[in-house]
Structures are given as structure tokens and as C-alpha cells.
Coordinates of C-alpha atoms in Angstrom, one line a residue:
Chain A
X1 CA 32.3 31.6 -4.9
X2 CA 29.7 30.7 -7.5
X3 CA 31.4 27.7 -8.1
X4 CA 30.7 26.7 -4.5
X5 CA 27.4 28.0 -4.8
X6 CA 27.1 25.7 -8.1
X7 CA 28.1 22.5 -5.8
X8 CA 25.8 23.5 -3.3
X9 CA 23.1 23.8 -5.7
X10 CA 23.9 20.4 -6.8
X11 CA 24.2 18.6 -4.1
X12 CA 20.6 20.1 -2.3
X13 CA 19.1 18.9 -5.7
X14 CA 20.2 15.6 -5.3
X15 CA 19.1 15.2 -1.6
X16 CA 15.6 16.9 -2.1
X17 CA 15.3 14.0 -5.6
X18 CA 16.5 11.2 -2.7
X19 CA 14.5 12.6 0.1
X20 CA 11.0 12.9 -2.0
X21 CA 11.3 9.6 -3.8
X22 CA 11.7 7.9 -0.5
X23 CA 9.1 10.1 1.0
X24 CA 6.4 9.2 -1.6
X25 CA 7.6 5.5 -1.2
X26 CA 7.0 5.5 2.4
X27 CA 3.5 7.1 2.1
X28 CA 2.3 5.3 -1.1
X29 CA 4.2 2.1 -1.2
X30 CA 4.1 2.9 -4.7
X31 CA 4.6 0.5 -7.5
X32 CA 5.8 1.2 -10.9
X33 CA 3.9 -1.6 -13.9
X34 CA 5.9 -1.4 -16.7
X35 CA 3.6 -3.4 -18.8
X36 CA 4.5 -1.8 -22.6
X37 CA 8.1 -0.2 -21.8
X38 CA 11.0 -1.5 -19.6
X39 CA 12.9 1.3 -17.3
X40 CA 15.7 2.3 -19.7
X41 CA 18.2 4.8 -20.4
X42 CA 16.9 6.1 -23.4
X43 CA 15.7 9.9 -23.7
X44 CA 11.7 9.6 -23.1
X45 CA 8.9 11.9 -22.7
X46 CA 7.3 10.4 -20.2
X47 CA 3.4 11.9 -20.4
X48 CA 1.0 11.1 -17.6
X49 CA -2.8 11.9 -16.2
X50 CA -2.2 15.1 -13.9
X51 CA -4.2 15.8 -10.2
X52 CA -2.0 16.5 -7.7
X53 CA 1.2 18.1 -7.2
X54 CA 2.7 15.0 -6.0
X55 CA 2.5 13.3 -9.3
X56 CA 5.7 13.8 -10.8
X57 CA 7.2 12.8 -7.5
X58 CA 5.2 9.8 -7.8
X59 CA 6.3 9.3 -11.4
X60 CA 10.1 10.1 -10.9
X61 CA 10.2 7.6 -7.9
X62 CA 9.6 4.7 -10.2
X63 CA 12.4 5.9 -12.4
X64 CA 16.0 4.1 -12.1
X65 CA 18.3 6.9 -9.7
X66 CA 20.0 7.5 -13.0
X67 CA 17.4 8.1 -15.1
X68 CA 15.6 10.1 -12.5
X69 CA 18.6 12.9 -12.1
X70 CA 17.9 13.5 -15.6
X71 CA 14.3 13.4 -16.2
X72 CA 12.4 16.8 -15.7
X73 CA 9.1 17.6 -15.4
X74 CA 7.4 20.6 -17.3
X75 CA 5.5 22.8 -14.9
X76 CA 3.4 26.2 -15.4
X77 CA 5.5 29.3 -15.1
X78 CA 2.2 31.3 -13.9
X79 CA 2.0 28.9 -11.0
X80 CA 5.4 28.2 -10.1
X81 CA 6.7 31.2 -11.0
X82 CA 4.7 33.4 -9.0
X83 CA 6.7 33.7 -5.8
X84 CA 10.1 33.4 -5.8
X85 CA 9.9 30.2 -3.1
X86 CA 7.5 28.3 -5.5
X87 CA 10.6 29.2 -8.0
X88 CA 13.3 28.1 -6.0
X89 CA 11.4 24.7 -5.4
X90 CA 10.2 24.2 -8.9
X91 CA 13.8 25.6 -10.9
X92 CA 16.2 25.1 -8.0
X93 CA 15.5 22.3 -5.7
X94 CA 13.0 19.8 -7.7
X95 CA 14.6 21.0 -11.7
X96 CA 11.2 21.4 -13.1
X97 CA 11.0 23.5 -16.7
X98 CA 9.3 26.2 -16.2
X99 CA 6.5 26.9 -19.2
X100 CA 4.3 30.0 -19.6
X101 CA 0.9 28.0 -20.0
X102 CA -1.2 31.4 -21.1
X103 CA -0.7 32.5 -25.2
X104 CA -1.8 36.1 -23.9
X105 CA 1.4 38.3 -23.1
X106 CA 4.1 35.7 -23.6
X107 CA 7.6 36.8 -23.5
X108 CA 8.8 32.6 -24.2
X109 CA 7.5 30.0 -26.3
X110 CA 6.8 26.9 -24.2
X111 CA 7.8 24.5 -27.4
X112 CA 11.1 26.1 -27.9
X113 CA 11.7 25.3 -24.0
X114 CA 10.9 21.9 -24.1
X115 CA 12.9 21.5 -27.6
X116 CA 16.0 22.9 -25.5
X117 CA 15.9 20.9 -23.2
X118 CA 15.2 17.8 -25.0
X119 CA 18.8 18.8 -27.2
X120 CA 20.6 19.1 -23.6
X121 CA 20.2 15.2 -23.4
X122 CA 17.4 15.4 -20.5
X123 CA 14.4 13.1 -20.7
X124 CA 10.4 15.3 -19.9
X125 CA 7.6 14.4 -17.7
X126 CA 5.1 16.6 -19.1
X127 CA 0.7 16.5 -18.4
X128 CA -0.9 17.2 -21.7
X129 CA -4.2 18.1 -19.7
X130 CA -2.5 21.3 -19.1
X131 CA -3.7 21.5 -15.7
X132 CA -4.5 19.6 -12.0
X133 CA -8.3 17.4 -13.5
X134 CA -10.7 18.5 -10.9
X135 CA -13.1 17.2 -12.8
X136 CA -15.2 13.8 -12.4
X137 CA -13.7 12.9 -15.8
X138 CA -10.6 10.6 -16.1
X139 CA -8.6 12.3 -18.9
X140 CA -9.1 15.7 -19.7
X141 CA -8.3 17.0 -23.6
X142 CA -5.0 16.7 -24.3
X143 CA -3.2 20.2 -25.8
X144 CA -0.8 20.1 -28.6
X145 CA 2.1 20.0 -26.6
X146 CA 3.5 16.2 -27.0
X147 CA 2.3 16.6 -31.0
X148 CA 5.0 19.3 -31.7
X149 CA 7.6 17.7 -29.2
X150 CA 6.9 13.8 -31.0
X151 CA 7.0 15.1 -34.8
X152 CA 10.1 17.6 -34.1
X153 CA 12.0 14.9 -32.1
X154 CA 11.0 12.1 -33.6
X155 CA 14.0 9.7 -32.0
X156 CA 12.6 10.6 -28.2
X157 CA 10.2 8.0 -27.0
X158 CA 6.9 9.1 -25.7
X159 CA 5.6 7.0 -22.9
X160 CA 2.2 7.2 -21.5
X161 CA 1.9 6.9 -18.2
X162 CA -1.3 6.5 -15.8
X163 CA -0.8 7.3 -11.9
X164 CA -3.3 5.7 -10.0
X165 CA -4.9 7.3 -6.6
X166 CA -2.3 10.1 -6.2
X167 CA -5.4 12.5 -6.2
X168 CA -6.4 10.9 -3.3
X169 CA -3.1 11.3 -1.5
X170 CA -2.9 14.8 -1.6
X171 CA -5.7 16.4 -3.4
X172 CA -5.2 20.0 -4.8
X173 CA -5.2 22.5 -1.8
X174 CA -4.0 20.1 1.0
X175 CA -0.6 20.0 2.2
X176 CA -0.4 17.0 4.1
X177 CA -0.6 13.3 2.1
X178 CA -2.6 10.7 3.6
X179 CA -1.1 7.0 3.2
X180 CA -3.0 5.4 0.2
X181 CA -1.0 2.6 -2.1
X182 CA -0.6 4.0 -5.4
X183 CA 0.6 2.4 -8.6
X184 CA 2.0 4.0 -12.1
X185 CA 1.3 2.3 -15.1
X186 CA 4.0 2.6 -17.9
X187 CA 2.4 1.7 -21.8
X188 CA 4.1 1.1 -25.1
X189 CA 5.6 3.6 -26.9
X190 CA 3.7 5.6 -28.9
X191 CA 4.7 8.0 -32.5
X192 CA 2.6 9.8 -35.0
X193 CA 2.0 8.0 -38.4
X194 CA 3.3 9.9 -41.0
X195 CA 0.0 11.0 -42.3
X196 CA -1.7 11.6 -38.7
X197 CA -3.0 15.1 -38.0
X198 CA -2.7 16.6 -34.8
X199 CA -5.9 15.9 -33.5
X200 CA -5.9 12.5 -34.2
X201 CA -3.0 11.9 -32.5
X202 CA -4.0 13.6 -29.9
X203 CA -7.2 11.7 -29.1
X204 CA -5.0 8.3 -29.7
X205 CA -2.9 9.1 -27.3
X206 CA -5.5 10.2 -25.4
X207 CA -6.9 6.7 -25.8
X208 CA -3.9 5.0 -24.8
X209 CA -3.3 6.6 -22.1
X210 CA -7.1 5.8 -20.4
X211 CA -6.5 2.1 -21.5
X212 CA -3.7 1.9 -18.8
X213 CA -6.3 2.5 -16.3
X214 CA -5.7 -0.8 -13.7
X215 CA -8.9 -0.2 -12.0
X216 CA -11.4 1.5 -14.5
X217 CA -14.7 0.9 -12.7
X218 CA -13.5 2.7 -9.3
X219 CA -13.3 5.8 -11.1
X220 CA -15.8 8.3 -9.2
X221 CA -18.3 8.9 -12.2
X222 CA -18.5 5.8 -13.2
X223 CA -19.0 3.9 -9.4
X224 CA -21.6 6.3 -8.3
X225 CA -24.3 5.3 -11.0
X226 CA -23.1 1.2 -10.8
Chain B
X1 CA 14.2 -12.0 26.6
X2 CA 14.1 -14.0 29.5
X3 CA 12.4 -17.3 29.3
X4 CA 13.1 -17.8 25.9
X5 CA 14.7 -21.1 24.8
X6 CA 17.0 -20.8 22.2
X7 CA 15.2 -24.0 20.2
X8 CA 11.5 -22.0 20.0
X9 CA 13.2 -19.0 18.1
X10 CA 15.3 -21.4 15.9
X11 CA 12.4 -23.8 15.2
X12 CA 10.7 -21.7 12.6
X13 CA 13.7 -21.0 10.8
X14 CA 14.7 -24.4 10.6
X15 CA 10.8 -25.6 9.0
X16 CA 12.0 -23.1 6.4
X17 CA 15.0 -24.2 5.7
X18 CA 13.5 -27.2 5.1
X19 CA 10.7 -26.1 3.4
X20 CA 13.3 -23.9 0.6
X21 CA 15.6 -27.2 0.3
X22 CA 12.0 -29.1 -0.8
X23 CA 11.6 -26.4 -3.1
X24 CA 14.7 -25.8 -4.9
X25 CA 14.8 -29.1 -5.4
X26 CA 11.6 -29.1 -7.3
X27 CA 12.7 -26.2 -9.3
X28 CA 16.2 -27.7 -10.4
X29 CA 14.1 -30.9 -11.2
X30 CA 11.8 -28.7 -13.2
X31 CA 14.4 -27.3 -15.2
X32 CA 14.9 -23.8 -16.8
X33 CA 10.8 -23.3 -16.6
X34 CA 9.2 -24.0 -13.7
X35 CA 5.4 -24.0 -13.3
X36 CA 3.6 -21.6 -11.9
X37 CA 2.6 -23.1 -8.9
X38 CA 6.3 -23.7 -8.1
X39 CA 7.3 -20.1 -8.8
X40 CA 4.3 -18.9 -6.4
X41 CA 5.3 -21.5 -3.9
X42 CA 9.3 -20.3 -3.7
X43 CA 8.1 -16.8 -3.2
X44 CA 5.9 -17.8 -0.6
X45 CA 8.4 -19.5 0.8
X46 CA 11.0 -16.3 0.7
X47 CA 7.9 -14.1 2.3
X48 CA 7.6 -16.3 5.0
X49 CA 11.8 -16.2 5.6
X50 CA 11.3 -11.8 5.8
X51 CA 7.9 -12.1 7.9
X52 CA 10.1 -14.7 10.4
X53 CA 12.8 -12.5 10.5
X54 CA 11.1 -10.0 11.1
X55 CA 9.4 -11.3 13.9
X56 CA 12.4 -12.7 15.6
X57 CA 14.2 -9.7 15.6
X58 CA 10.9 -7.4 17.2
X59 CA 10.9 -10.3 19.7
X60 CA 14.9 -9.7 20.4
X61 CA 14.3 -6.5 20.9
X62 CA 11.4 -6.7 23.5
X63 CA 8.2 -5.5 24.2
X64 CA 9.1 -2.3 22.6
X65 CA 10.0 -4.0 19.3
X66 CA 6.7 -6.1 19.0
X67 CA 4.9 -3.1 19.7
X68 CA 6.5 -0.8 16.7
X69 CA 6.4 -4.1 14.5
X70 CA 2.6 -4.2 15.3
X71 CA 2.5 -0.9 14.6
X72 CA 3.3 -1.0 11.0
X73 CA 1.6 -4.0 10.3
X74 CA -1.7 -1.9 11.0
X75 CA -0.2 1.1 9.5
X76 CA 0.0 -1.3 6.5
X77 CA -3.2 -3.0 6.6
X78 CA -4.8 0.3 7.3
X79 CA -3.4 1.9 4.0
X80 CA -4.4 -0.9 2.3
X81 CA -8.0 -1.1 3.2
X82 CA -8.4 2.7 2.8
X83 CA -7.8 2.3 -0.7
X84 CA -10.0 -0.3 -1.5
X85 CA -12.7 1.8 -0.2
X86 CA -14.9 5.0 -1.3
X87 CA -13.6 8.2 -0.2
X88 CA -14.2 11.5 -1.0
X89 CA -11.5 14.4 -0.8
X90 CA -14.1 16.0 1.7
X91 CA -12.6 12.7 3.9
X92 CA -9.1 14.2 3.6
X93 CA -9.0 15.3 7.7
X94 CA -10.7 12.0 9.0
X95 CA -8.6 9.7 7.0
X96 CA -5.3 11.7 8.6
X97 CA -6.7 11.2 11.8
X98 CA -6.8 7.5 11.4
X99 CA -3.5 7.3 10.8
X100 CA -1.8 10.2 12.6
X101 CA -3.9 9.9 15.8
X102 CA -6.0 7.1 16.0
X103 CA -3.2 4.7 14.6
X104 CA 0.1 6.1 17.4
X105 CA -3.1 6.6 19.9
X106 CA -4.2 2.9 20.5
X107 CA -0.6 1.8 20.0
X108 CA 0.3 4.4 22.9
X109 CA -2.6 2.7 25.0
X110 CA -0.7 -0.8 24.9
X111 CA 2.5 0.7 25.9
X112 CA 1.3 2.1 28.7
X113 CA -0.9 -1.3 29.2
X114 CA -4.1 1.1 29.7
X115 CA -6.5 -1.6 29.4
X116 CA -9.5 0.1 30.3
X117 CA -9.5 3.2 27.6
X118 CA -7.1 0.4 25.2
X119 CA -10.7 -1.1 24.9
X120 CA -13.0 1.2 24.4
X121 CA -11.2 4.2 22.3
X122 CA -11.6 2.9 19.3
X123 CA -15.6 1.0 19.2
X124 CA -16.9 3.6 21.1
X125 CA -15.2 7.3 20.7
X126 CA -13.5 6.5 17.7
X127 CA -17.3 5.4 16.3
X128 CA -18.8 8.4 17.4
X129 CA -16.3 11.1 16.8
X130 CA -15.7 10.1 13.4
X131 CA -18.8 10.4 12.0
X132 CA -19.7 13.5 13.7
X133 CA -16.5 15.5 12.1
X134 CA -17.8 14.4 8.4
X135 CA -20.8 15.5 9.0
X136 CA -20.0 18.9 10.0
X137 CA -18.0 18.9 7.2
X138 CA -21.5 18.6 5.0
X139 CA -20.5 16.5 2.6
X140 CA -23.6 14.3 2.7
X141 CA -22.4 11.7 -0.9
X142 CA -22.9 8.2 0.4
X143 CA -22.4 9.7 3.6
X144 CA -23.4 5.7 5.4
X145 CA -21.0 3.8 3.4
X146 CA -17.9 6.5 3.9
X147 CA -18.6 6.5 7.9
X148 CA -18.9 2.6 7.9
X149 CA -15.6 1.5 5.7
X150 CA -14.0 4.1 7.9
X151 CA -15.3 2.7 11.3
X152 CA -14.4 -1.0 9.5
X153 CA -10.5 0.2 8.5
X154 CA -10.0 1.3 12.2
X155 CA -11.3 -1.8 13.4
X156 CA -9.9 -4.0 11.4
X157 CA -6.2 -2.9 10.7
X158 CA -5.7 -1.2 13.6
X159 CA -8.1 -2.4 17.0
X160 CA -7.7 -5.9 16.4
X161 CA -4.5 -6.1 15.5
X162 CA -3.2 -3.8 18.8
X163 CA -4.5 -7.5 20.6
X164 CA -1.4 -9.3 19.6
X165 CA 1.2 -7.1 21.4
X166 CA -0.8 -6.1 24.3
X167 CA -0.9 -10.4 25.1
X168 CA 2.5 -9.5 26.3
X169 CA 1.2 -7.3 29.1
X170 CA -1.3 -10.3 30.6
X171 CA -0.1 -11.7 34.3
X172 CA -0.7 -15.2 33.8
X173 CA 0.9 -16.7 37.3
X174 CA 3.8 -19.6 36.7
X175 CA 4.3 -18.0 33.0
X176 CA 6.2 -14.4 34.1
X177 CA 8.6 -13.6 31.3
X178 CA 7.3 -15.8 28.9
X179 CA 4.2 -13.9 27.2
X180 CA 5.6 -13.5 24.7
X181 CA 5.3 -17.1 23.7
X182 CA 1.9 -16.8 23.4
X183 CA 2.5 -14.4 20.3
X184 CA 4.8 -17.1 18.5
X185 CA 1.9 -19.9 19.6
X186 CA -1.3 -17.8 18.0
X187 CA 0.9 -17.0 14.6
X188 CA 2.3 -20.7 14.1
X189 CA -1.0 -22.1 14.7
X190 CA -3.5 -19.6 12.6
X191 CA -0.6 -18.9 9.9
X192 CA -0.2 -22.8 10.3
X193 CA -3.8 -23.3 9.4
X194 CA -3.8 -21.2 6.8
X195 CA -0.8 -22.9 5.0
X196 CA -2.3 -26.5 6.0
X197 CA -5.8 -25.6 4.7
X198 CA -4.6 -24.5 1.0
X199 CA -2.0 -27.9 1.4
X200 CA -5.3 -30.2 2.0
X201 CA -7.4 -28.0 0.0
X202 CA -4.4 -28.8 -3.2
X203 CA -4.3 -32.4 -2.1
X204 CA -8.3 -33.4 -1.5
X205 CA -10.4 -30.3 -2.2
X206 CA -13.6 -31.1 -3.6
X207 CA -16.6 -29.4 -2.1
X208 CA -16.1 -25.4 -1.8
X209 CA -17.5 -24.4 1.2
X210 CA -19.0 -21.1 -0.1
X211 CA -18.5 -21.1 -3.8
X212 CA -19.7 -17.2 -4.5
X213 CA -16.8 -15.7 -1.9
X214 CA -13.8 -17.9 -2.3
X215 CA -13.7 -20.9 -5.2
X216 CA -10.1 -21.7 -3.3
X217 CA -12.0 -22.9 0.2
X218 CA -13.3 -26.5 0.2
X219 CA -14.7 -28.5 3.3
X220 CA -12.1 -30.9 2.4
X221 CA -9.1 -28.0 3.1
X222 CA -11.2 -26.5 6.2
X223 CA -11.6 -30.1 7.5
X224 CA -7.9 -31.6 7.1
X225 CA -6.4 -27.8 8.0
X226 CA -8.4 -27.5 11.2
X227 CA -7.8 -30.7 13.0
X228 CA -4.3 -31.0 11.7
X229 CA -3.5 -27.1 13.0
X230 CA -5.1 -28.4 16.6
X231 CA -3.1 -31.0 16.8
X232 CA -0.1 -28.3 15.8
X233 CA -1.0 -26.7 18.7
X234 CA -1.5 -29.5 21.3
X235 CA 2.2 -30.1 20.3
X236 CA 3.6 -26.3 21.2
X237 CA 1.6 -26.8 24.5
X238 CA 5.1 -27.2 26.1
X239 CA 5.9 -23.5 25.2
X240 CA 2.3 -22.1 26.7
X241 CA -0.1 -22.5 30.0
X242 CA -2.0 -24.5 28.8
X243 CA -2.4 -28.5 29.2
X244 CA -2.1 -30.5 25.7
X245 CA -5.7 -30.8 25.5
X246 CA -6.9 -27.0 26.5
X247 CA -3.9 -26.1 23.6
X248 CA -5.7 -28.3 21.0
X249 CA -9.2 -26.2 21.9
X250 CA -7.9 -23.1 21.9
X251 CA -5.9 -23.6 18.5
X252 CA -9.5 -25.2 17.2
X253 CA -11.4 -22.2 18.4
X254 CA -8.4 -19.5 17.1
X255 CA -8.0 -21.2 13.4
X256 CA -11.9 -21.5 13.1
X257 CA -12.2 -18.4 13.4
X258 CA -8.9 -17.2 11.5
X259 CA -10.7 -19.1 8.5
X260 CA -13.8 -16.9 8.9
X261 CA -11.5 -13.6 9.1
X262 CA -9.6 -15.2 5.4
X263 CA -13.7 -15.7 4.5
X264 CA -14.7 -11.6 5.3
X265 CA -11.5 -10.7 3.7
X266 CA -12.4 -12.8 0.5
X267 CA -16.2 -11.5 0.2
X268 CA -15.0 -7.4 0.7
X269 CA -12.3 -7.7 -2.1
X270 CA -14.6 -9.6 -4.5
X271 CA -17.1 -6.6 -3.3
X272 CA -14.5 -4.2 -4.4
X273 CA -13.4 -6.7 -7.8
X274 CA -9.9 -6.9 -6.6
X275 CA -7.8 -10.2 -6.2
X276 CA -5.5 -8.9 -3.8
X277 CA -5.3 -6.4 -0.7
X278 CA -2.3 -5.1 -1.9
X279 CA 1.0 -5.6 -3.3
X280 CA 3.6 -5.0 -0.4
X281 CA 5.0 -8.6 -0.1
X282 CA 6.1 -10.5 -3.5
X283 CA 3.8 -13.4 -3.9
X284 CA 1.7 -12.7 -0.9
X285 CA -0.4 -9.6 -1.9
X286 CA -1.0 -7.4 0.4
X287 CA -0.6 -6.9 4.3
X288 CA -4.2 -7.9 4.6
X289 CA -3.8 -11.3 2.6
X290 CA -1.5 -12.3 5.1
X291 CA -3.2 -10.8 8.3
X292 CA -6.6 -11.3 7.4
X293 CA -7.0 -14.8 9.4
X294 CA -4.6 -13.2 12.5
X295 CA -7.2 -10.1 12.5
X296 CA -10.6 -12.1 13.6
X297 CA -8.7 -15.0 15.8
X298 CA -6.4 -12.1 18.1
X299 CA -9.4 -10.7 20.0
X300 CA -10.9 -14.1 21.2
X301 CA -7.7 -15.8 21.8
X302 CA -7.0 -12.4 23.8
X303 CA -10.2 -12.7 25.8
X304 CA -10.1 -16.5 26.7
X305 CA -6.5 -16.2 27.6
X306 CA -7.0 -12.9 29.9
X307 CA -10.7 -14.0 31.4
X308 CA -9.6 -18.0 31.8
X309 CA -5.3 -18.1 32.8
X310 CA -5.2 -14.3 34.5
X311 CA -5.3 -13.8 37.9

């Protein structure tokens, strides 16, 4: 019985991945630019500018179908987590890692997660703003997140990644995605120095990551004053 | 369809037939790296062979196909200039309008051939409901430019577009079942133009005809691509109502004024710093880059055709 269930589970996991890669293709046309990293099947963090909740849909659609199946992204346990339909989406249906975000009251440590998964083979998308940018800013701070996972598994790639417009498709509190192209821009690798300290990486990457920007001068702040 | 001869749908393919045998032979010649001008040519030239497949099939399929193929080319266009422009997520509502209402709406209208509303929904309830809902909304931010480039998307990617299928639905007497030759007679002579323009432009081009919009448009181009595109279409008079000569003004008129659509087109992305509309068709750009020139010819050609040939 639980093996069905297992086969089940599988196979409405691989239909939802199909279904939402072809949906955000319809609606977005999107276009992956890998102009620093090819589409491989090397283990990757894949780290990315975070807005909507369609992002990581956005972001696996580019993927090869391969690397997709085993590329999951890191979501916030006190948002996904809260119901138990946001949890069967997030764990069941869409294989998201579930992290508690808040250092108050936590029963797991989001770095040990990540770490586990990384050993079970699977490649991350993970947002290092920690949460949807509502902000007129590009990039918000990064948290120390990718630091600990890029010095403890130094043989993973990390991979910035910048997803244009997906804000605009579905903005936080809609449902319903209005048809806007988007693009994703995939950078070179990037890995501490041996001698960097965390907040320098941090702000490198931080750097990097803003540099993929296609269209920097279309960004809200900046237009409005032009 | 009936009325169609066999040689008007085959025509087009066998031009690019022609026209990929004249380029792979240029690429063998040119060895393992061929220029960039030759690369953009052959994907040109395999755009063209999807976009006249495309066509051919919508046209085997009826009034119904060219309708739905319509359809997504202003869904297309539509997404495309959206995301050129300024919008703010207080837009959210309006811009699913456009394209869940507005969008099926107007196509709706030309299925049904309801001329009357078919002209007006758009320019006049579409221009004044639109507004109205962002301002209730309150968000007040460059609350002009939002309403305009909205107004400008509908018209563009999806009003004057709509033209081209609803040319089917004209009772032109002597010319029953054929209507839909006049579809394959506007795109082979204003797509014609276009490709003629940048060949003569390549060739002679010397004098740009407005140097701060497009550097690629010369007089020389505009000239050589204009006459040689009427004389295109005093040819394909045989497949339309009109007389050699009225074919040759008509396709003068309809490519002038395709060459001021490419001209808009060219000043609103250089407004917005982009090169292309989009990125949907490899070596093409976008939607738009193709359409642009279709989009300000349609109407007219739609009016002189239904005010001048209708009963």
C-alpha cells in the first residue's frame, strides 16, 4: 500500500514539475542566458534575486528535464509550513526543502538541512535575501546561508542567477500571472578565496549577482528620477 | 478552401526554397565560419519557413484557423509591448483585462463579423474604461504615461492586428470564397517590402532617412523597396479584385505606410534603450519586429478595400 502510495507520490511530482515548467513557458515565454555557466549535470546551488513565488518555477523551467527532477528549491518552513496544503504543495507536489527561517524557537538547523540534502546528490535553488524584495531596491542583503553551504561543500558550484520581470508577473498577493516575457540570467561560478570572510563574500556575491542585471536602468528606483 | 489554387499556396514555399539553396550555398562556400551577416540571413530565412507554415496551415484550416492564428500573434505582440512599458503592480487587474477580456473580446467580435461594436470597443470603451478602473484604484504614479502605453498596447497588438482576419468577412462581388487572398496579398507585399527595403538599403544605402530613430533606413532602401514591392503587387493582381494598376497603388499606399509602422516601432524601443521587441523567433526578435510594418498598413488596406470593392 505505501509502496503504491510512494508511485503515486512520484508520478504527481513529476506531472506538477512538467505541468508548471510548461505553464510558466506559456505565460512568460521565458528565456534562460547562460552567459557565465552552460546547463550541466553537475551538483549546483543555483542562488537567485527572490519576488514572487513563481520564481523558482521560472528558474527550474530553464533547467534541462534531468537536471530539474533533481534540483530543489529551499523555501521558509513558517510560510510553507503553516497549513498543511501550503505543505503538501511545497514538500509533496513541488519537492521544496522546507527551512525554519526564524533563530527564535527552532527545533532544526536550516544549514544541517541544506548540508543533507546537498550529500543526497540533489542540486539547491536557494534566495539569500531571505525573503520576497518588496522593496524599491534590486538586491536585498544577502544572509549567511550560501557562505556556510560554499565553504562546507566546496566541490558544489554556486551559480548566480538573476530572474528578470517575474515580480511583475505575479506580484506577492496575486494569484493570477499576467503574460510578461521574462528572462533568467545564469553567471560564472563563483567560490570563496581562502582567506575571504563571510561578509565579504557575501557582498561579492552580492555584486555579482546585480551585474547580471540585462536591463539595469528599468529598474523602478532608478527610472523614476531619469 | 474553395477558390484557392494550389500554385498561390505553393508559391511562397518555393521562393524559400530557393532562397535556403542561395544560402547554404554561401555558407558551404564560406567554410567552417561563416560571417555574421550570413548566420543572420539563414535564420531569417528558417523564421520565414515557420511564419509560412504557419500561415498555410491557419489558411487550411479556415476562417476559424486565421482567426486563432491572429489571435496569438496579438497575444504575442501584446506581451511583448507590456513589458517594454512602465507598470506598476497597482496595474495588476487592468493588464489581466487586456489579455483575458479585451484580447478573446475583439477576437470574439470578428468571429461573429460584428462590425459595428468590432470598431468601436476598443478606441472608445476600451479608452475610457481603462483609465477609469486605475484611477479608482488611486494609484496616481505617472498615472498619464501608465493609461497611455496601456491604451497604445491594446491598440497596437491587438485592434489593428484583429483587421487582418476580419478581411475575410468583406462581400466583395465576383471574389466570394476567395478573401482570403487578400490576407496572402497584404503579407507578401508589406513583408515583401520590408525584406526588399533592407536588400536595397545593403546594396545602395546612403542617405538615412531619419538618422536619430533607425541608422538601418536610408532613402536609397525606402526608394528601391517601395516601387519594387508595387510592382510585386501589380504582379499578384491576378490573385485579388483589383486591376494591375489599382494593385500597384494599393501595395504603394500599404508598404508606405508599413515603413512608417517599422519607423514608430524603431523610435518606442530606442525610447525604452532596447534593440529588439522580444526574443520569440530566432533571428527575428520579437513578434513586434516582424509585425510592426503589418500593424500600421492592416487598417487602411482594410478601409480602402471595404469602402472602394464592397457592395
Amino acid at each position: 500500500m505505501s509502496e503504491l502510495r510512494a508511485i503515486l507520490f512520484r508520478f504527481m511530482r513529476a506531472a506538477t514539475s512538467a505541468v508548471l515548467a510548461a505553464v510558466a513557458r506559456v505565460v512568460t515565454g521565458v528565456r534562460p542566458l547562460w552567459v557565465g555557466a552552460l546547463p550541466s549535470d553537475r551538483q549546483r546551488i543555483y542562488f537567485a534575486n527572490h519576488a514572487s513565488h513563481g520564481d523558482f518555477i521560472l528558474l527550474s523551467a530553464c533547467l534541462p528535464p534531468r537536471e530539474r527532477a533533481r534540483t530543489r528549491a529551499v523555501a521558509g518552513a513558517d510560510y510553507w509550513g503553516k497549513t498543511r496544503l501550503r505543505r503538501f504543495i511545497a514538500e509533496d507536489m513541488l519537492s521544496s526543502v522546507l527551512v525554519e527561517r526564524t533563530s527564535a524557537e527552532r527545533k532544526q538547523d536550516p544549514l544541517a538541512v541544506m548540508l543533507q540534502v546537498l550529500d543526497e546528490g540533489d542540486s539547491l535553488i536557494i534566495f539569500p535575501e531571505g525573503t520576497r524584495n518588496m522593496t524599491d531596491a534590486p538586491l536585498l542583503p544577502f544572509k549567511s546561508g550560501i557562505y556556510n553551504l560554499a565553504t562546507q561543500r566546496p566541490h558544489v558550484e554556486l551559480i548566480p542567477c538573476w530572474i528578470e520581470n517575474m515580480s511583475r508577473v505575479l506580484p506577492k498577493g496575486e494569484f493570477l500571472p499576467v503574460p510578461l516575457l521574462c528572462r533568467v540570467v545564469f553567471g560564472a561560478p563563483i567560490a570563496p578565496e581562502p582567506d575571504e570572510e563571510r561578509h565579504a563574500f557575501l557582498a561579492r556575491a552580492h555584486e555579482e549577482l546585480l551585474k547580471l542585471d540585462p536591463r539595469p536602468e528599468s529598474r523602478p528606483a532608478s527610472r523614476r528620477h531619469s | 478552401m474553395t477558390g484557392l489554387s494550389l500554385p498561390v499556396l505553393l508559391a511562397p514555399f518555393a521562393v524559400l526554397a530557393l532562397a535556403s539553396t542561395v544560402a547554404g550555398v554561401l555558407s558551404w562556400r564560406a567554410g567552417a565560419e561563416p560571417g555574421p551577416t550570413l548566420v543572420n540571413l539563414t535564420q531569417r530565412i528558417n523564421a520565414w519557413w515557420v511564419m509560412v507554415t504557419l500561415l498555410s496551415i491557419a489558411i487550411l484550416f479556415g476562417k476559424n484557423g486565421v482567426i486563432l492564428l491572429f489571435a496569438f500573434i496579438s497575444f504575442a505582440a501584446l506581451r511583448e509591448f507590456v513589458t517594454l512599458t512602465y507598470t506598476r503592480r497597482s496595474d495588476h487587474w487592468v493588464l489581466l483585462g487586456m489579455f483575458g477580456i479585451v484580447l478573446p473580446f475583439q477576437y470574439w467580435l470578428v468571429w461573429t463579423e460584428w462590425y459595428g461594436l468590432f470598431t468601436i470597443f476598443i478606441p472608445v470603451y476600451c479608452f475610457l474604461i481603462m483609465p477609469a478602473l486605475t484611477a479608482l484604484h488611486g494609484d496616481t504614479e505617472r498615472f498619464l504615461e501608465r493609461i497611455a502605453a496601456q491604451q497604445w498596447a491594446i491598440m497596437i497588438a491587438i485592434y489593428c492586428v484583429s483587421h487582418v482576419p476580419f478581411l475575410l468577412f468583406l462581400d466583395i462581388p465576383g471574389f466570394e470564397g476567395r478573401e482570403v487572398l487578400l490576407i496572402v496579398f497584404l503579407i507578401v507585399t508589406v513583408q515583401g517590402s520590408d525584406v526588399l527595403q533592407y536588400i536595397f538599403g545593403k546594396l545602395f544605402g546612403k542617405h538615412r532617412v531619419s538618422p536619430n530613430v533607425s541608422p538601418s533606413k536610408t532613402w536609397e532602401g525606402l526608394i528601391g523597396g517601395l516601387v519594387s514591392a508595387s510592382l510585386l503587387g501589380a504582379a499578384l493582381s491576378v490573385i485579388t479584385p483589383f486591376t494591375p494598376l489599382q494593385a500597384g497603388a494599393v501595395a504603394f499606399m500599404i508598404c508606405a505606410l508599413g515603413f512608417l509602422g517599422g519607423l514608430v516601432a524603431s523610435a518606442i524601443k530606442r525610447d525604452q534603450g532596447v534593440k529588439d521587441w522580444g526574443h520569440l523567433i530566432e533571428g527575428h526578435g520579437g513578434m513586434l519586429d516582424r509585425a510592426d510594418s503589418l500593424v500600421f498598413a492592416t487598417p487602411i488596406f482594410f478601409h480602402i478595400v471595404r469602402y472602394l470593392w464592397t457592395v
